[in-house]
Each structure stands twice: as C-alpha cells, then as structure tokens.
Amino acid sequence: MTDNVLAFAHLGDLHMTDLGQPNHLDLMAIVAQIETQARRQLDFVALPGDCAENGLPEQYALVETLRMLSLPVHIIPGDHDMEPGDLSNFHDRLQVDPLPYAARLKGKRCLFLDVCSAGEGGPDFRLGEDQLGWVAGKLKQAAAAKEEAVVFMHAYPEDLADEVEAEALMRLFADCGVALVDMGHTHYNELANDGRTIFAATRSTGQIEEGPVGYSLATLDGGVVSWRFKPLADPFPFVMITSPADHRLMRGEGQRVGGRFVIRARVFGAEPLARVECQVNEGAWRPMQPVGDGGDWGAEVEAPEGRLIDVMVRAVGVSGRPGLHAIRAAGSRYEAPAQRGRGSAAAIGQWPE
C-alpha cells in the first residue's frame, strides 16, 4: 500500500441478538472474507454503533467474532447500545477505548465520537459541551497541520437533539475542511456531498432494508474520497479507483481533471494479478503499474475536453476473473451544483452502479 492512501472497511449496524441468527452468520462470513481477502489492503475496520440490539452482555459476546481480525477495529456506540441506560456493557465486553479519541493514520486525523452517552437513551443524540470542545480542538489542530480529517459518528450531525450543538458541529466541519463523515444508523447506503465534506452511511448488517448483505470500503487519497459497497457474495478482485474523484464526490474545483492526470486504484483480493489496466472515454486500454507492494496501481493519462470524463479500471486475476470499477470524473466543462444542502440534505441521489 502507498503511504498516503487511507483505506478502511465499514461494517454496518449489527443489531446482534442470538447465536446463529442470520446477522451473526453474516458477521462471521464478513470477518472471514476481510481477513483472508482484503486484510493487506486495509488500515482498519470500523463499526458505527448499534452493535447489540438491546445492549446486553450476551449479545456483545457474539460481536467478539471481530477478534478473528488481525486488523485494528474501531467501534463507536449507537442508540441500541445505550438501551440499558448507559454504555457499561458496550465498554466492558468490547474493550473499547474511552470515547472520544483520535488516531493519526497515513497522515490523516481520524476522530471517533460518542453521540449517545450524553443523552438519555434512544435517539437522543448529543455531544455534550466537553466533547464538542474536544472535537473543535482536534479539528483545528488537523487544519493547522494541513491534515485531512475523517469523523466517525453514529448518525448525521443534524440528528443531534440540540440544534445549537448540531449547527456548531457542522460549522466546524466546514471551517476545518473535514473530508469525510462516516456513519451508520440510517440502515441504507447513502452518500451526501455539501461541496466540502462527504457524508457516507452504510447499509445495516443486522436489519437489512435494501439489497444484499455486505460492507462498504472507503479511501481517502490526496483529499479525494472514494466509496463502494462490497456485497458479501461478490467475488474478488474488487477494484476501487482512489483518484480522480467521481464528479458526485468532488470536494472542490481542484478535483477536476484536465491535461495529463494520474489514475490511481486499489485492488482488493488475495489472488495474484495478471494485469491491471485503465480506460478513458472508451478509448484503448492502457496498462497500469504497481505502486508499492500492497495493491495500489497507477497510470498517467491525457484528459480529453468535456463535461464528464469516463474513467474505468479493470483488474484481472491469474485465474482470469476480472474486477471492474468505473467513475465519471469532472472535466473542464463540468459545472458543480450551485446550491447544496447540508448533511443528509446534500444527498447525491440514486447511484445504482
């Protein structure tokens, strides 16, 4: 892996109940898949809360399947974890570090928040004065050091019960240039972009309301946020273009492509690769070269004139099995939306592919 691309897997809300239930079996399968197929291409695994349906010790015992992972695991609480009235079971059984806390990884500042224990349970999401001050300090430090910031919290910022607190948090995100806010709670795959910050929510593992079970993969590469959902049943190799940005996830004018630019991709999977290649606007396939030794590939290409530029990367394993990822980057003639909402109001809409 290259030293400056941050990559993590997000396992959606688990809502664990009993041994052998579908969500328990799915968790074991996801953990086994990540450990055997994607461990070398990831920096950590994140869980966004609602790990246990009722916050009970015996439910958290099932979550301990995560100990099979050799990767770091970062877990934050959700409202279901708060159901007993506090988070003592959550902390005691999962051995979670005291929240909030920050980690510096690949030159990025990752903040892990608790929006539950300051409230009275249920969806009474709050940060509290002390935690809000802590967030402000960490984000300002990251901005001063020119470090990209990623925030992990259970729900959208506007879901905070205190409107003044929610407004203060959103203002901090904007002022400090937070790249990505990663969340659960909604039970749906949803991406939003307010022009500065990408908000990403991932489908629940325990209470699926759309599509197949799986997990999301996210990368942060030089300020470019990329996100894909990986259905558990889909094969490897699994390709993720880490740069340039898809126009729907563009975080500023500097993420347009023009002239000569570099396509970068990360290929997940344990099988050796026969080739990795890229294509621009249905032109000829061009070979990509390995960058480092952990699954990153790159190629310099010429950007044609236009509003949107189709970029595709294909990886083929030695068995002949292909993996493919396609995006539409913003070209020189692309005009970004003039007005964007905030948080979930900035949802980019349907993106079936």
Coordinates of C-alpha atoms in Angstrom, one line a residue:
M1 CA 0.0 0.0 0.0
T2 CA 1.1 3.6 -0.6
D3 CA 1.9 5.7 2.5
N4 CA -0.7 8.4 1.8
V5 CA -3.9 6.5 0.9
L6 CA -6.1 5.7 3.9
A7 CA -8.5 2.7 3.4
F8 CA -11.0 1.2 5.8
A9 CA -13.9 -1.2 5.8
H10 CA -17.2 -0.2 7.4
L11 CA -19.5 -3.0 8.8
G12 CA -23.0 -1.6 9.1
D13 CA -25.1 -1.7 12.3
L14 CA -25.0 -5.3 13.5
H15 CA -28.0 -5.4 15.9
M16 CA -26.9 -8.7 17.4
T17 CA -29.5 -10.8 19.2
D18 CA -28.9 -14.6 19.3
L19 CA -26.3 -17.1 18.3
G20 CA -26.8 -18.5 14.8
Q21 CA -29.2 -15.7 13.6
P22 CA -28.6 -14.5 10.0
N23 CA -26.8 -11.4 11.1
H24 CA -24.4 -13.4 13.3
L25 CA -23.6 -15.8 10.5
D26 CA -23.2 -12.8 8.1
L27 CA -20.8 -11.2 10.5
M28 CA -18.6 -14.3 10.7
A29 CA -18.6 -14.5 6.9
I30 CA -17.7 -10.8 6.5
V31 CA -14.9 -11.1 9.1
A32 CA -13.5 -14.2 7.4
Q33 CA -13.7 -12.5 3.9
I34 CA -11.9 -9.4 5.1
E35 CA -9.2 -11.4 6.9
T36 CA -8.5 -13.7 4.0
Q37 CA -9.1 -11.4 1.0
A38 CA -8.6 -7.7 2.0
R39 CA -6.5 -7.5 5.1
R40 CA -3.4 -6.4 3.3
Q41 CA -5.2 -3.5 1.5
L42 CA -6.9 -2.1 4.6
D43 CA -5.8 0.1 7.5
F44 CA -8.6 -0.7 9.9
V45 CA -12.2 -1.9 10.2
A46 CA -14.9 0.5 11.6
L47 CA -18.3 -0.3 13.3
P48 CA -20.7 2.7 13.5
G49 CA -22.7 1.6 16.6
D50 CA -25.9 -0.4 17.3
C51 CA -23.7 -3.5 17.7
A52 CA -26.1 -5.2 20.1
E53 CA -29.9 -4.9 19.6
N54 CA -30.5 -4.4 23.4
G55 CA -27.1 -3.6 24.7
L56 CA -26.9 -6.9 26.6
P57 CA -23.7 -8.7 27.5
E58 CA -24.7 -12.0 25.8
Q59 CA -25.3 -10.0 22.6
Y60 CA -21.9 -8.4 22.7
A61 CA -20.4 -11.9 23.1
L62 CA -21.4 -12.5 19.5
V63 CA -19.7 -9.3 18.4
E64 CA -16.4 -10.7 19.7
T65 CA -16.2 -12.6 16.4
L66 CA -14.3 -9.4 15.4
R67 CA -11.3 -10.7 17.4
M68 CA -10.6 -13.0 14.4
L69 CA -9.4 -9.9 12.6
S70 CA -5.7 -9.1 12.6
L71 CA -6.6 -5.5 11.6
P72 CA -7.3 -2.8 14.1
V73 CA -11.0 -2.4 14.8
H74 CA -12.6 0.9 15.8
I75 CA -16.1 0.7 17.4
I76 CA -18.4 3.6 18.4
P77 CA -21.8 3.3 20.2
G78 CA -25.3 3.7 18.8
D79 CA -28.7 4.2 20.5
H80 CA -29.3 0.5 20.8
D81 CA -26.1 0.1 22.7
M82 CA -27.4 2.7 25.1
E83 CA -30.7 0.7 25.7
P84 CA -29.6 -0.5 29.3
G85 CA -29.3 3.2 30.3
D86 CA -25.6 3.5 29.9
L87 CA -22.7 2.1 27.9
S88 CA -21.0 0.0 30.6
N89 CA -21.8 -3.3 28.8
F90 CA -20.6 -1.8 25.5
H91 CA -17.2 -0.8 27.0
D92 CA -16.8 -3.9 29.3
R93 CA -17.5 -6.5 26.6
L94 CA -15.9 -4.9 23.6
Q95 CA -12.9 -3.3 25.4
V96 CA -13.4 0.0 23.5
D97 CA -11.1 2.8 24.3
P98 CA -12.7 5.7 26.2
L99 CA -14.5 7.9 23.8
P100 CA -14.0 10.3 22.1
Y101 CA -10.5 9.5 20.8
A102 CA -8.4 10.4 17.8
A103 CA -5.9 8.4 15.7
R104 CA -3.4 9.6 13.2
L105 CA -3.2 7.3 10.2
K106 CA -1.5 7.8 6.9
G107 CA -1.2 11.5 7.6
K108 CA -4.9 11.8 8.3
R109 CA -6.7 12.6 11.6
C110 CA -9.5 10.2 12.4
L111 CA -11.9 11.2 15.2
F112 CA -14.2 8.6 16.9
L113 CA -17.2 10.1 18.7
D114 CA -19.8 9.1 21.2
V115 CA -23.1 10.8 20.4
C116 CA -25.2 8.6 22.8
S117 CA -24.0 8.7 26.4
A118 CA -24.6 12.4 26.8
G119 CA -28.3 11.8 26.1
E120 CA -31.0 9.9 27.9
G121 CA -31.1 6.9 25.6
G122 CA -32.9 6.2 22.4
P123 CA -32.2 8.6 19.5
D124 CA -31.4 11.4 22.0
F125 CA -28.1 12.1 20.2
R126 CA -25.8 14.6 21.9
L127 CA -22.1 15.5 22.1
G128 CA -22.1 17.5 25.3
E129 CA -20.0 20.6 25.9
D130 CA -16.8 18.8 26.7
Q131 CA -16.8 16.6 23.7
L132 CA -17.8 19.4 21.4
G133 CA -14.8 21.4 22.7
W134 CA -12.6 18.3 22.2
V135 CA -13.7 18.0 18.6
A136 CA -13.1 21.7 17.9
G137 CA -9.6 21.4 19.3
K138 CA -8.7 18.2 17.3
L139 CA -10.1 19.6 14.0
K140 CA -8.4 22.9 14.4
Q141 CA -5.1 21.0 15.0
A142 CA -5.6 18.9 11.9
A143 CA -6.4 22.0 9.8
A144 CA -3.3 23.8 11.1
A145 CA -1.2 20.8 10.3
K146 CA -2.9 20.5 6.8
E147 CA -4.0 17.0 7.7
E148 CA -7.3 15.7 6.2
A149 CA -9.8 14.7 8.8
V150 CA -12.3 11.9 9.0
V151 CA -15.0 11.8 11.6
F152 CA -16.8 8.6 12.7
M153 CA -20.2 9.1 14.5
H154 CA -23.4 7.1 14.7
A155 CA -25.8 9.5 13.0
Y156 CA -25.9 12.5 10.8
P157 CA -24.8 15.7 12.6
E158 CA -28.3 17.2 12.1
D159 CA -29.7 14.3 14.1
L160 CA -28.2 15.8 17.2
A161 CA -31.0 16.8 19.6
D162 CA -29.5 20.2 20.4
E163 CA -29.9 22.4 17.3
V164 CA -27.2 24.8 18.5
E165 CA -24.8 21.9 19.0
A166 CA -25.6 20.5 15.6
E167 CA -25.0 23.9 14.0
A168 CA -21.7 24.3 15.8
L169 CA -20.5 20.9 14.7
M170 CA -21.5 21.5 11.0
R171 CA -19.7 24.8 11.1
L172 CA -16.6 23.1 12.5
F173 CA -16.7 20.5 9.7
A174 CA -16.9 23.3 7.1
D175 CA -14.3 25.6 8.7
C176 CA -11.8 22.8 9.1
G177 CA -12.4 21.1 5.8
V178 CA -13.4 17.7 7.1
A179 CA -13.1 15.3 4.2
L180 CA -15.5 12.5 5.3
V181 CA -18.1 11.8 8.0
D182 CA -18.7 8.1 8.3
M183 CA -22.0 6.9 9.9
G184 CA -24.5 4.1 10.5
H185 CA -28.0 4.5 11.9
T186 CA -29.9 5.0 8.7
H187 CA -29.7 1.3 7.6
Y188 CA -29.3 2.5 4.0
N189 CA -26.3 3.1 1.7
E190 CA -26.4 6.9 1.3
L191 CA -23.9 9.4 0.1
A192 CA -24.1 13.2 0.5
N193 CA -21.8 16.0 -0.6
D194 CA -22.1 19.6 0.5
G195 CA -19.2 20.7 -1.7
R196 CA -16.6 20.3 1.1
T197 CA -17.5 17.2 3.1
I198 CA -18.7 13.8 2.0
F199 CA -21.2 12.1 4.3
A200 CA -21.4 8.3 4.0
A201 CA -23.9 5.9 5.6
T202 CA -23.7 2.2 5.1
R203 CA -26.5 -0.5 5.0
S204 CA -27.2 -2.3 8.2
T205 CA -25.9 -5.8 8.6
G206 CA -28.5 -6.8 11.2
Q207 CA -31.6 -5.1 9.9
I208 CA -31.3 -5.0 6.1
E209 CA -33.9 -2.9 4.4
E210 CA -32.4 -2.9 0.9
G211 CA -30.3 -5.1 -1.2
P212 CA -27.8 -7.9 -0.2
V213 CA -25.7 -8.1 2.9
G214 CA -22.1 -6.7 2.7
Y215 CA -19.9 -3.9 3.9
S216 CA -18.5 -0.6 2.5
L217 CA -15.0 0.3 1.6
A218 CA -13.7 3.9 1.7
T219 CA -10.5 5.5 0.7
L220 CA -9.0 9.0 1.1
D221 CA -6.3 9.7 -1.4
G222 CA -4.9 13.3 -1.5
G223 CA -8.2 14.7 -0.5
V224 CA -10.2 12.5 -2.9
V225 CA -12.9 10.5 -1.1
S226 CA -14.0 7.2 -2.8
W227 CA -16.6 4.8 -1.5
R228 CA -18.0 1.5 -2.7
F229 CA -20.4 -1.1 -1.2
K230 CA -19.0 -4.7 -1.4
P231 CA -21.8 -7.3 -1.4
L232 CA -20.6 -10.3 0.5
A233 CA -21.3 -12.6 -2.4
D234 CA -19.4 -10.6 -5.0
P235 CA -16.1 -12.1 -6.0
F236 CA -12.6 -10.7 -5.9
P237 CA -10.6 -8.9 -7.3
F238 CA -12.6 -5.9 -6.2
V239 CA -11.4 -2.6 -7.7
M240 CA -11.6 0.9 -6.2
I241 CA -10.5 4.0 -8.1
T242 CA -9.0 6.2 -5.4
S243 CA -8.2 9.2 -7.7
P244 CA -9.6 11.2 -9.5
A245 CA -12.8 11.8 -7.7
D246 CA -16.2 10.9 -9.2
H247 CA -18.0 14.2 -10.0
R248 CA -20.6 13.4 -7.4
L249 CA -18.0 13.2 -4.7
M250 CA -15.9 16.2 -5.9
R251 CA -14.9 18.4 -2.9
G252 CA -13.8 21.5 -4.8
E253 CA -12.6 22.9 -8.1
G254 CA -9.2 21.4 -7.5
Q255 CA -10.5 17.9 -8.1
R256 CA -11.4 18.5 -11.8
V257 CA -9.2 16.7 -14.3
G258 CA -7.5 18.4 -17.2
G259 CA -4.4 17.9 -19.3
R260 CA -2.3 15.0 -18.1
F261 CA -3.5 13.4 -14.9
V262 CA -2.9 10.2 -12.9
I263 CA -5.4 7.5 -12.4
R264 CA -4.9 5.6 -9.1
A265 CA -6.7 2.5 -8.0
R266 CA -6.5 -0.1 -5.1
V267 CA -7.2 -3.7 -5.9
F268 CA -8.6 -5.8 -3.1
G269 CA -8.1 -9.5 -3.0
A270 CA -5.6 -12.2 -2.2
E271 CA -5.2 -13.7 -5.7
P272 CA -2.1 -12.6 -7.7
L273 CA -3.0 -10.3 -10.6
A274 CA -2.3 -11.0 -14.3
R275 CA -2.8 -7.4 -15.3
V276 CA -4.4 -4.1 -14.2
E277 CA -5.4 -1.6 -16.9
C278 CA -7.4 1.7 -17.3
Q279 CA -9.5 3.3 -20.0
V280 CA -10.6 6.9 -20.6
N281 CA -13.8 7.6 -22.5
E282 CA -14.0 4.2 -24.1
G283 CA -10.5 4.6 -25.6
A284 CA -7.8 2.0 -25.7
W285 CA -7.0 0.0 -22.5
R286 CA -3.7 1.2 -21.1
P287 CA -1.5 -0.8 -18.6
M288 CA -1.2 0.4 -15.0
Q289 CA 1.9 0.0 -12.9
P290 CA 2.1 -1.2 -9.3
V291 CA 2.7 1.5 -6.7
G292 CA 4.2 0.0 -3.6
D293 CA 3.5 -3.7 -2.7
G294 CA 0.1 -3.6 -1.2
G295 CA -2.4 -3.4 -4.1
D296 CA -2.1 0.2 -5.5
W297 CA -1.8 0.8 -9.2
G298 CA -1.3 4.0 -11.2
A299 CA -1.1 5.3 -14.8
E300 CA -0.7 8.8 -16.2
V301 CA -3.2 9.6 -19.0
E302 CA -4.4 12.6 -21.1
A303 CA -7.8 14.1 -20.2
P304 CA -10.0 14.9 -23.2
E305 CA -12.0 18.1 -23.2
G306 CA -15.6 17.7 -21.9
R307 CA -18.0 18.0 -19.1
L308 CA -17.7 14.5 -17.7
I309 CA -14.8 12.0 -18.3
D310 CA -15.4 8.3 -18.1
V311 CA -12.6 6.5 -16.2
M312 CA -12.5 2.8 -15.9
V313 CA -10.1 0.4 -14.2
R314 CA -10.0 -3.3 -14.8
A315 CA -8.0 -5.9 -12.8
V316 CA -7.7 -9.5 -13.9
G317 CA -6.5 -12.2 -11.6
V318 CA -4.3 -15.1 -12.7
S319 CA -7.4 -17.3 -12.8
G320 CA -8.9 -15.0 -15.4
R321 CA -11.5 -13.5 -13.1
P322 CA -11.9 -9.7 -13.7
G323 CA -12.9 -6.9 -11.3
L324 CA -14.0 -3.5 -12.6
H325 CA -14.7 0.0 -11.3
A326 CA -16.0 2.9 -13.3
I327 CA -16.5 6.6 -12.4
R328 CA -17.3 9.8 -14.2
A329 CA -14.8 12.5 -13.3
A330 CA -15.4 16.2 -13.6
G331 CA -13.8 17.6 -16.7
S332 CA -13.0 21.2 -17.6
R333 CA -16.6 22.0 -18.7
Y334 CA -18.3 20.5 -15.7
E335 CA -20.4 22.9 -13.5
A336 CA -20.8 21.8 -10.0
P337 CA -24.3 22.3 -8.4
A338 CA -24.6 26.0 -7.3
Q339 CA -26.6 25.2 -4.2
R340 CA -26.0 22.3 -1.9
G341 CA -27.8 21.2 1.2
R342 CA -26.1 20.2 4.4
G343 CA -25.6 16.8 5.8
S344 CA -28.3 14.4 4.6
A345 CA -30.0 17.3 2.7
A346 CA -27.0 17.2 0.4
A347 CA -27.7 13.5 -0.7
I348 CA -26.5 12.9 -4.2
G349 CA -29.4 10.8 -5.2
Q350 CA -29.5 7.4 -6.8
W351 CA -26.2 5.9 -8.0
P352 CA -27.2 2.3 -8.9
E353 CA -23.9 1.4 -10.5

